[in-house]
Coordinates of C-alpha atoms in Angstrom, one line a residue:
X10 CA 0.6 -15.8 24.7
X11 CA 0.9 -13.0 27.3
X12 CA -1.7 -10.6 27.2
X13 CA -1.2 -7.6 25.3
X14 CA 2.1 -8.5 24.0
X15 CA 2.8 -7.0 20.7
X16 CA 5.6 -8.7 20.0
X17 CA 4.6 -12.3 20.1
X18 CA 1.1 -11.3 18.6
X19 CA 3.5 -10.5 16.0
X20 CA 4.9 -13.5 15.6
X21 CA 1.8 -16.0 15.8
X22 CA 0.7 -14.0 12.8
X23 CA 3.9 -14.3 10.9
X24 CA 3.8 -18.1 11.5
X25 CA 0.1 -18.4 9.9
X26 CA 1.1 -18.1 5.6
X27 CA -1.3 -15.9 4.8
X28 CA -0.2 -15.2 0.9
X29 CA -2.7 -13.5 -0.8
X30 CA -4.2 -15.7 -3.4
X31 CA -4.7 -12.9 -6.3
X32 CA -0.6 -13.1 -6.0
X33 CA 0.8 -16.3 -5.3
X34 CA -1.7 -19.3 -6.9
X35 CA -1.0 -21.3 -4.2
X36 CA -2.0 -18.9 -1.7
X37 CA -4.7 -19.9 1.2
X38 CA -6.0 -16.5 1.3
X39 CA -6.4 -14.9 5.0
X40 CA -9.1 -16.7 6.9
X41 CA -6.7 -18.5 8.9
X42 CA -4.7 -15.9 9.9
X43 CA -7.9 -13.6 10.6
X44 CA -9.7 -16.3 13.0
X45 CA -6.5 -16.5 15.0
X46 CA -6.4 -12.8 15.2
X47 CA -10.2 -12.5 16.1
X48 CA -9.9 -15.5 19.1
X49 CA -6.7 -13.3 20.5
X50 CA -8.9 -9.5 20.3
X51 CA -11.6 -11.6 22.1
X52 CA -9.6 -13.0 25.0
X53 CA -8.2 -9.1 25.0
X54 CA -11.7 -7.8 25.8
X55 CA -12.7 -6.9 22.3
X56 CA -15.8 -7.6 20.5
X57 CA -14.6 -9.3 17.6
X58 CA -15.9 -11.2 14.5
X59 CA -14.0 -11.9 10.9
X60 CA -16.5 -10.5 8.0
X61 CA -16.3 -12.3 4.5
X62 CA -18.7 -9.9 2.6
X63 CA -16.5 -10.8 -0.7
X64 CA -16.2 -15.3 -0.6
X65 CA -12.7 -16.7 1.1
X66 CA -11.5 -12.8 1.5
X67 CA -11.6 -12.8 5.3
X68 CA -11.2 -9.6 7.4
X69 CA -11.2 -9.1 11.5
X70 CA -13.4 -6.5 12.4
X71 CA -13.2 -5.5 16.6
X72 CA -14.5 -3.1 18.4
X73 CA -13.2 -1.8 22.0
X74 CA -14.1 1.5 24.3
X75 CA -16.8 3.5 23.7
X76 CA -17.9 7.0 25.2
X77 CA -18.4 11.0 24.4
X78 CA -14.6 11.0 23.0
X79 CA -13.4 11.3 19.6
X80 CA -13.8 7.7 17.6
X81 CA -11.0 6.3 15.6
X82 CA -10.4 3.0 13.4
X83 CA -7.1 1.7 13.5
X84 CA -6.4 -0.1 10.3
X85 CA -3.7 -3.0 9.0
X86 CA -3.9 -5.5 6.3
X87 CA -3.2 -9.0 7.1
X88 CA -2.7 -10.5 3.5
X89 CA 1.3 -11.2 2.6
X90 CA 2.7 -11.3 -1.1
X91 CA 4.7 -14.4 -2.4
X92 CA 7.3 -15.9 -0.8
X93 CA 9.7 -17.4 -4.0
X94 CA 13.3 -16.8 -3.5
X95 CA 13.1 -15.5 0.1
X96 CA 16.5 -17.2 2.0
X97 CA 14.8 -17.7 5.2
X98 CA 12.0 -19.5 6.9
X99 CA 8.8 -17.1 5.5
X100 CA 6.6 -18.6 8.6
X101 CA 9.0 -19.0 10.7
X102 CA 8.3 -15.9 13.2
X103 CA 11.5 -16.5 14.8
X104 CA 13.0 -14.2 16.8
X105 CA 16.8 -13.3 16.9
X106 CA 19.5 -10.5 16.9
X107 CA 16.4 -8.2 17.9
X108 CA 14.3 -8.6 15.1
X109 CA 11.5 -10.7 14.0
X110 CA 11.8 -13.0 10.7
X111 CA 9.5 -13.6 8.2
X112 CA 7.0 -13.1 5.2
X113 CA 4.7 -10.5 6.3
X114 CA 6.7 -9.3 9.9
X115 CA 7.7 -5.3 8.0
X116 CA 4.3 -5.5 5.6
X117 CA 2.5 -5.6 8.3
X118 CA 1.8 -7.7 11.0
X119 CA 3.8 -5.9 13.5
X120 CA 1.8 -3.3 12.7
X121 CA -1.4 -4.9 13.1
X122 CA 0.1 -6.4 16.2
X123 CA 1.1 -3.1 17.4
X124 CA -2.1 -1.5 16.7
X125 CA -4.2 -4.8 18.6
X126 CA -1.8 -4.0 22.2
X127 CA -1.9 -0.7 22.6
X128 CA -5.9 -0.5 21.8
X129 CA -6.3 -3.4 24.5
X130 CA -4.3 -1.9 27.2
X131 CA -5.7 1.7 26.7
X132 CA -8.8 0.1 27.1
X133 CA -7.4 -2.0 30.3
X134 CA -6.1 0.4 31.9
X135 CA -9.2 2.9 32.0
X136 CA -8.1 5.1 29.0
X137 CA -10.3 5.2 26.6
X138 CA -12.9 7.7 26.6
X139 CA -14.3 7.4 22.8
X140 CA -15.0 4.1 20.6
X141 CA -11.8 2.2 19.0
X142 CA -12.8 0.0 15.5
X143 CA -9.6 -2.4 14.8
X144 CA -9.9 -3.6 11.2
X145 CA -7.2 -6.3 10.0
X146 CA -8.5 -6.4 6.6
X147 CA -7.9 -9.0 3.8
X148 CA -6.2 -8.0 -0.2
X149 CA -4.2 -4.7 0.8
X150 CA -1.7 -5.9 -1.6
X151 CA -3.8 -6.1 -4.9
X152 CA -7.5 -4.6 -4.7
X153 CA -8.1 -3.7 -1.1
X154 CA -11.2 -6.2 -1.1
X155 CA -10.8 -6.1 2.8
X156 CA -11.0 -2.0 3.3
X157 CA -13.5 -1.7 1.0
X158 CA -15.9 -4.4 2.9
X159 CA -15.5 -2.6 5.7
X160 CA -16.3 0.8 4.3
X161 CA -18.9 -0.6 2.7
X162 CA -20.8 -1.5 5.9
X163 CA -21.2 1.9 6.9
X164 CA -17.8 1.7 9.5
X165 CA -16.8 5.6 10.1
X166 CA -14.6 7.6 12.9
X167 CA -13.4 10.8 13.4
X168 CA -9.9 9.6 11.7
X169 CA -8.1 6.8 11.5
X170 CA -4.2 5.5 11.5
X171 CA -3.1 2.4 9.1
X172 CA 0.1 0.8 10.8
X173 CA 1.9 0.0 7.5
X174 CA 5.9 0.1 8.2
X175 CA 7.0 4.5 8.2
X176 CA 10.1 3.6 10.6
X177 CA 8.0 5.3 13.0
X178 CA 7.3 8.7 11.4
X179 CA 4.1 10.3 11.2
X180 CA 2.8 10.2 7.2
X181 CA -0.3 12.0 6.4
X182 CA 1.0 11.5 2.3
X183 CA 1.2 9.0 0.1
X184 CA 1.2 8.3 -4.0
X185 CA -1.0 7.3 -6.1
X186 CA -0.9 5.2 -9.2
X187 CA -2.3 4.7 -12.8
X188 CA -1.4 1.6 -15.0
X189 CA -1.6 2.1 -18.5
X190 CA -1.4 -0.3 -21.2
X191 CA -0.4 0.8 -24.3
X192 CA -1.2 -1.1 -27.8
X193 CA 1.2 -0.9 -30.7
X194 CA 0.4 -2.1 -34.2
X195 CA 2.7 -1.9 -37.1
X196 CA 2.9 -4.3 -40.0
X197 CA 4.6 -7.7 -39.9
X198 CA 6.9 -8.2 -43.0
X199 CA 10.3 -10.2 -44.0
X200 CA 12.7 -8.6 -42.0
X201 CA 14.5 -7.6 -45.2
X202 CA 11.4 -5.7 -46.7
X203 CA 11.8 -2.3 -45.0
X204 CA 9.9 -1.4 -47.5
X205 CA 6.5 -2.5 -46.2
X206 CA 6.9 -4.1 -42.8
X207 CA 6.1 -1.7 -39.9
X208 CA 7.9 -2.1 -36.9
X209 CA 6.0 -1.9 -33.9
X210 CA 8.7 -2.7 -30.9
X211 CA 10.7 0.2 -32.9
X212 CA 7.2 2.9 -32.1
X213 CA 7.4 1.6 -28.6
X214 CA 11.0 2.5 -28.4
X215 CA 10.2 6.1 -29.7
X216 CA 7.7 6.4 -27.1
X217 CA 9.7 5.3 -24.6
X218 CA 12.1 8.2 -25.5
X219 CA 9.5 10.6 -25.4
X220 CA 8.1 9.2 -21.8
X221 CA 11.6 10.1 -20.7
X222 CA 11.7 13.3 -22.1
X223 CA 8.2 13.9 -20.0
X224 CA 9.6 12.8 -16.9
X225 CA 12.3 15.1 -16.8
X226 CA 10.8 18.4 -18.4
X227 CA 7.4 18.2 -16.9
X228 CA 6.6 15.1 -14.2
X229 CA 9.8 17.0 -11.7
X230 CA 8.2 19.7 -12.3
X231 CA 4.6 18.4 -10.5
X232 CA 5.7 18.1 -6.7
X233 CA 4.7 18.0 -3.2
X234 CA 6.5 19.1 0.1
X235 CA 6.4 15.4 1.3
X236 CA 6.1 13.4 -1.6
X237 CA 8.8 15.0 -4.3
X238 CA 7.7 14.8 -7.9
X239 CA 5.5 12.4 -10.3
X240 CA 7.2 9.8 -11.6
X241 CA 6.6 7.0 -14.4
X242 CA 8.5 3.8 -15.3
X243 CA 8.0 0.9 -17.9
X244 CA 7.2 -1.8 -16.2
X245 CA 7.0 -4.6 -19.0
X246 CA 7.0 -5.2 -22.7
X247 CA 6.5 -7.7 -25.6
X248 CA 5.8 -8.2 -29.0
X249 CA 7.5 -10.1 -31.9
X250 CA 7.7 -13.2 -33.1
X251 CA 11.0 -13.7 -34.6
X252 CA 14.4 -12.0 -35.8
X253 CA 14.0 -12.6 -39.1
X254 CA 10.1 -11.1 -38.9
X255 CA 9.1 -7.4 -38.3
X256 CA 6.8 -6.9 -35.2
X257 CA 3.2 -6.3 -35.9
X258 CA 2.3 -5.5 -32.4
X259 CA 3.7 -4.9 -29.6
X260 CA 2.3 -4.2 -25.7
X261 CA 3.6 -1.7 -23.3
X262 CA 2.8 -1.0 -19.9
X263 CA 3.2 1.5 -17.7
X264 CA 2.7 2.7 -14.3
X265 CA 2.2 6.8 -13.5
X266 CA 2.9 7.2 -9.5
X267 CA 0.6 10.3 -9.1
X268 CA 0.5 12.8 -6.9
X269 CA -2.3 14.8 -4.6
X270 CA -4.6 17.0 -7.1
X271 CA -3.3 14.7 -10.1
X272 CA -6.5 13.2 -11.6
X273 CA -6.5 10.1 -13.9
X274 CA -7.7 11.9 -16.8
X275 CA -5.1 14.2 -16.8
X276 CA -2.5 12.0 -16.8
X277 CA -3.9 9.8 -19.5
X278 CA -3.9 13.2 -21.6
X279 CA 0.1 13.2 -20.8
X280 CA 0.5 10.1 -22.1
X281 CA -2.0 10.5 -25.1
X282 CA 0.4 13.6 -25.7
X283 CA 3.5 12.0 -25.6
X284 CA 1.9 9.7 -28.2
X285 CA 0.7 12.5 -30.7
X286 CA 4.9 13.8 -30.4
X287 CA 5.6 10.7 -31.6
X288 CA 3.1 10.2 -34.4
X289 CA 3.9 14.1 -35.6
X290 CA 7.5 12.5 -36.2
X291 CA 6.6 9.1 -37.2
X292 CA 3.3 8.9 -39.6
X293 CA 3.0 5.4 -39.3
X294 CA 2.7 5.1 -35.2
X295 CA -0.8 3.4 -34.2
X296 CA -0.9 3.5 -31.0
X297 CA -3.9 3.1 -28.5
X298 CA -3.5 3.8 -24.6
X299 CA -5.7 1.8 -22.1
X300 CA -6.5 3.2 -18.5
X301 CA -6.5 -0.4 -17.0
X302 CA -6.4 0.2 -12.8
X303 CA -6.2 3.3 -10.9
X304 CA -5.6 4.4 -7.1
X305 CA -5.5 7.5 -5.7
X306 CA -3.2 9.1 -3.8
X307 CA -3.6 10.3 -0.1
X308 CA -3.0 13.5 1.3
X309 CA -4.1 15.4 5.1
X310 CA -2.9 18.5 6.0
X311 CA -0.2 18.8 8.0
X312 CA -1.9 20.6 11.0
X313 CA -4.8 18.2 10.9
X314 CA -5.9 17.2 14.1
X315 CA -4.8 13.5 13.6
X316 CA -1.6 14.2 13.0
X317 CA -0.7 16.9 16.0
X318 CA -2.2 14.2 18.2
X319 CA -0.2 11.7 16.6
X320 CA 3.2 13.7 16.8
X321 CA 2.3 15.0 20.5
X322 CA 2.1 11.2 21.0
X323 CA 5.6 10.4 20.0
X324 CA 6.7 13.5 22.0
X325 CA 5.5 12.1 25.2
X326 CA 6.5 8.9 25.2
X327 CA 9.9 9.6 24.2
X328 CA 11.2 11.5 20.7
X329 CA 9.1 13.4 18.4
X330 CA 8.4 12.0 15.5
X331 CA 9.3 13.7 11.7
X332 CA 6.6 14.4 9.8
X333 CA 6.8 12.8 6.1
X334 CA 5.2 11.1 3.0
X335 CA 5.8 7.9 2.4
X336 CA 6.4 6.9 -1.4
X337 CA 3.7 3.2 -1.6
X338 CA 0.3 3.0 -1.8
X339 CA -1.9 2.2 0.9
X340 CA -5.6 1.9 2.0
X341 CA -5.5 5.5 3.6
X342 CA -6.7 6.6 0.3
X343 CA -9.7 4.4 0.7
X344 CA -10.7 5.7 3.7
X345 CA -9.6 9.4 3.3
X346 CA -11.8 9.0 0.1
X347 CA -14.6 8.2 2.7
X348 CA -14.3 11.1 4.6
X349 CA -12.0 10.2 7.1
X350 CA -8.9 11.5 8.0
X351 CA -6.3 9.2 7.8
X352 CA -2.7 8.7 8.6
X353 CA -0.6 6.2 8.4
X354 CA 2.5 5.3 11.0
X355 CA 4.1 1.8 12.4
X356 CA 7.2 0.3 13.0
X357 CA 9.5 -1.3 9.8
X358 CA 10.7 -0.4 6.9
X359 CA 9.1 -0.6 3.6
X360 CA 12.5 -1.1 1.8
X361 CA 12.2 -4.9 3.5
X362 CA 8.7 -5.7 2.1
X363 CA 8.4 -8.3 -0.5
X364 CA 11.9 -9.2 -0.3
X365 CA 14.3 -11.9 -0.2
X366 CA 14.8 -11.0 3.6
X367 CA 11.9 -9.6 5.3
X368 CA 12.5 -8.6 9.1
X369 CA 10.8 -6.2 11.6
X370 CA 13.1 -4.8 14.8
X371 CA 11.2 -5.8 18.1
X372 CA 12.1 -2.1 19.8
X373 CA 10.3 -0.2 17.0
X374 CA 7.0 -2.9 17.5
X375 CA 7.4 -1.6 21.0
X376 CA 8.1 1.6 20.7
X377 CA 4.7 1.7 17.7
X378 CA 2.8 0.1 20.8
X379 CA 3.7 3.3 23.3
X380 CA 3.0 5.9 20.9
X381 CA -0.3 4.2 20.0
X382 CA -1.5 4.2 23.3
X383 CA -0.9 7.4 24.1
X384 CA -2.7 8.3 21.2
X385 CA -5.6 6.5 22.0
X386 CA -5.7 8.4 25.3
X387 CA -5.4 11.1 24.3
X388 CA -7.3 11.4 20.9
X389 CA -10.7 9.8 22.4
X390 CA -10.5 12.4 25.7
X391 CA -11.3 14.5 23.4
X392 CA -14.5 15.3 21.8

């Protein structure tokens, strides 16, 4: 592999299956993928190592620069979701028609890839004036096991960019989420005794209705300039045994996307509310809501410094970049929540995560690569 070269760091990392175990049950996990990683940052001139804090969860942590400047940790997860369905090679990393194929190319090795080059040749070429802390971190995609081993061992900058797929525009915002699961009991019965049996799908239904009615009366009305409103969906249901039988219980669960200032108390009042609504019109509703797993969302001003540096960036090596929010969750929350500010911005699209067709387009790997560069020149001048 050439030195610094992005683009087929990219696609030695694509052709390591690195499925995150917690989603795929056949999944190896990342500590193949992060020793490759490590080896490459070393040969590059970083000091690397892969840290396991939590067992067969393996992360890269580097390190690169140093100085009076302005520190910053460049962040990228290196776990993939499933591959089932997908009509191409998934580890194939081949590279054709200018893009780059494969499970995990968009969500987010070029990214990480990206984020490796343009720290190494900043650093080769005399650049960097402050410390640069690379972290290619393990579980993005279900608990963040990697981010939060890191933050755990004490790793701080002055702010930090995570290189998930914006189609290269600068994203200080992103959601949050709440998952809710919500218990319904009614009373089974002959389905020809409506007399007695209880008919638990039927409450979920009512709910469901009155969810709706939430959304569009009060969760448009909760917005922000980057993100647009709150939002809710029903993301799966059961209950019943049979036709002829009426339901006794039946589960419903839910995911809130939140926004900034939304806490998860208050949204589990909106969906306790929603409940009492119900039960004012229907006596016989029992329902109980769980709060089962919650993330918050991420949110830096607009005129932080992180993100005029990174826009000035884009300006000087080519096109300024919008400023926007993007709508999925990332680990930016994590280390916002820690104090640091935190942006994210990389090449890809997030509409071609997790898909049947997952590609990434080598000029916007490239074109990440730039920017990121000048950013690191610029950002760690500073102090």
């Amino acid at each position: 592999m050439q030195r610094f070269d992005p683009i087929e760091l990219t696609r030695e990392l694509v052709r390591i299956d690195s499925r995150n175990p917690s989603l795929a049950s056949d999944g190896p996990g990342e500590a193949a993928c992060a020793r490759t990683l490590r080896d490459v940052l070393a040969s590059w001139g970083f000091e690397a190592e892969v840290i396991e804090d939590t067992p067969r969860r393996a992360s890269v942590l580097a390190r690169i620069g140093g100085g009076p400047g302005r520190s910053v940790i460049l962040n990228g997860h290196i776990d993939t979701v499933q591959v089932d369905g997908m009509t191409h090679a998934p580890f194939g990393g081949e590279l054709s028609d200018g893009k780059i194929w494969g499970r995990g190319a968009c969500d987010m090795k070029g990214g990480v890839a990206s984020m490796c080059a343009a720290a190494a040749r900043a650093h080769a070429a005399g650049h960097l004036r402050g410390p640069v802390t690379v972290t290619a971190v393990a579980d993005e995609e279900w608990s963040s096991i990697g981010t939060r081993d890191v933050l755990a061992r004490g790793i701080r900058a002055d702010a930090a960019v995570v290189t998930e797929p914006t189609r290269l525009v600068v994203a200080p915002a992103h959601r949050g989420f709440v998952w809710f699961t919500i218990t319904f009991r009614g009373r089974a019965a002959h389905g020809s005794r409506y007399d007695i049996g209880i008919d638990a799908i039927r409450h979920a239904g009512f709910l469901l209705s009155e969810l709706d009615h939430l959304e569009e009366h009060v969760l448009a009305h909760i917005t922000h300039p980057l993100l647009g409103h709150a939002s809710l969906h029903a993301g799966l249901i059961r209950g019943g045994t049979a036709l002829t039988t009426y339901p006794d219980t039946c589960v419903l669960s839910i995911e809130r996307r939140t926004l900034p200032g939304e806490s998860p108390e208050d949204v589990q009042a909106q969906i306790e509310g929603a409940c009492s609504t119900v039960k004012a019109r229907h006596a016989s509703l029992d329902a109980t809501v769980t709060q089962d797993v919650y993330r918050p969302p991420s949110n830096v001003p607009v005129d932080a410094a992180i993100v005029r540096a990174l826009v000035d960036a884009t300006e000087t090596t080519g096109a300024r970049a919008p400023i926007d929010g993007v709508s999925y969750w990332a680990d930016a929350a994590l280390l916002n929540g820690a104090g640091i500010p935190t942006v994210c911005f990389g090449p890809g699209d997030i509409a071609l995560a997790h898909g049947a067709v997952e590609w990434i387009p080598v000029d916007e790997i490239t074109r990440a690569t730039d920017v990121l560069e000048r950013f690191l020149t610029d950002w760690t001048r500073a102090s």
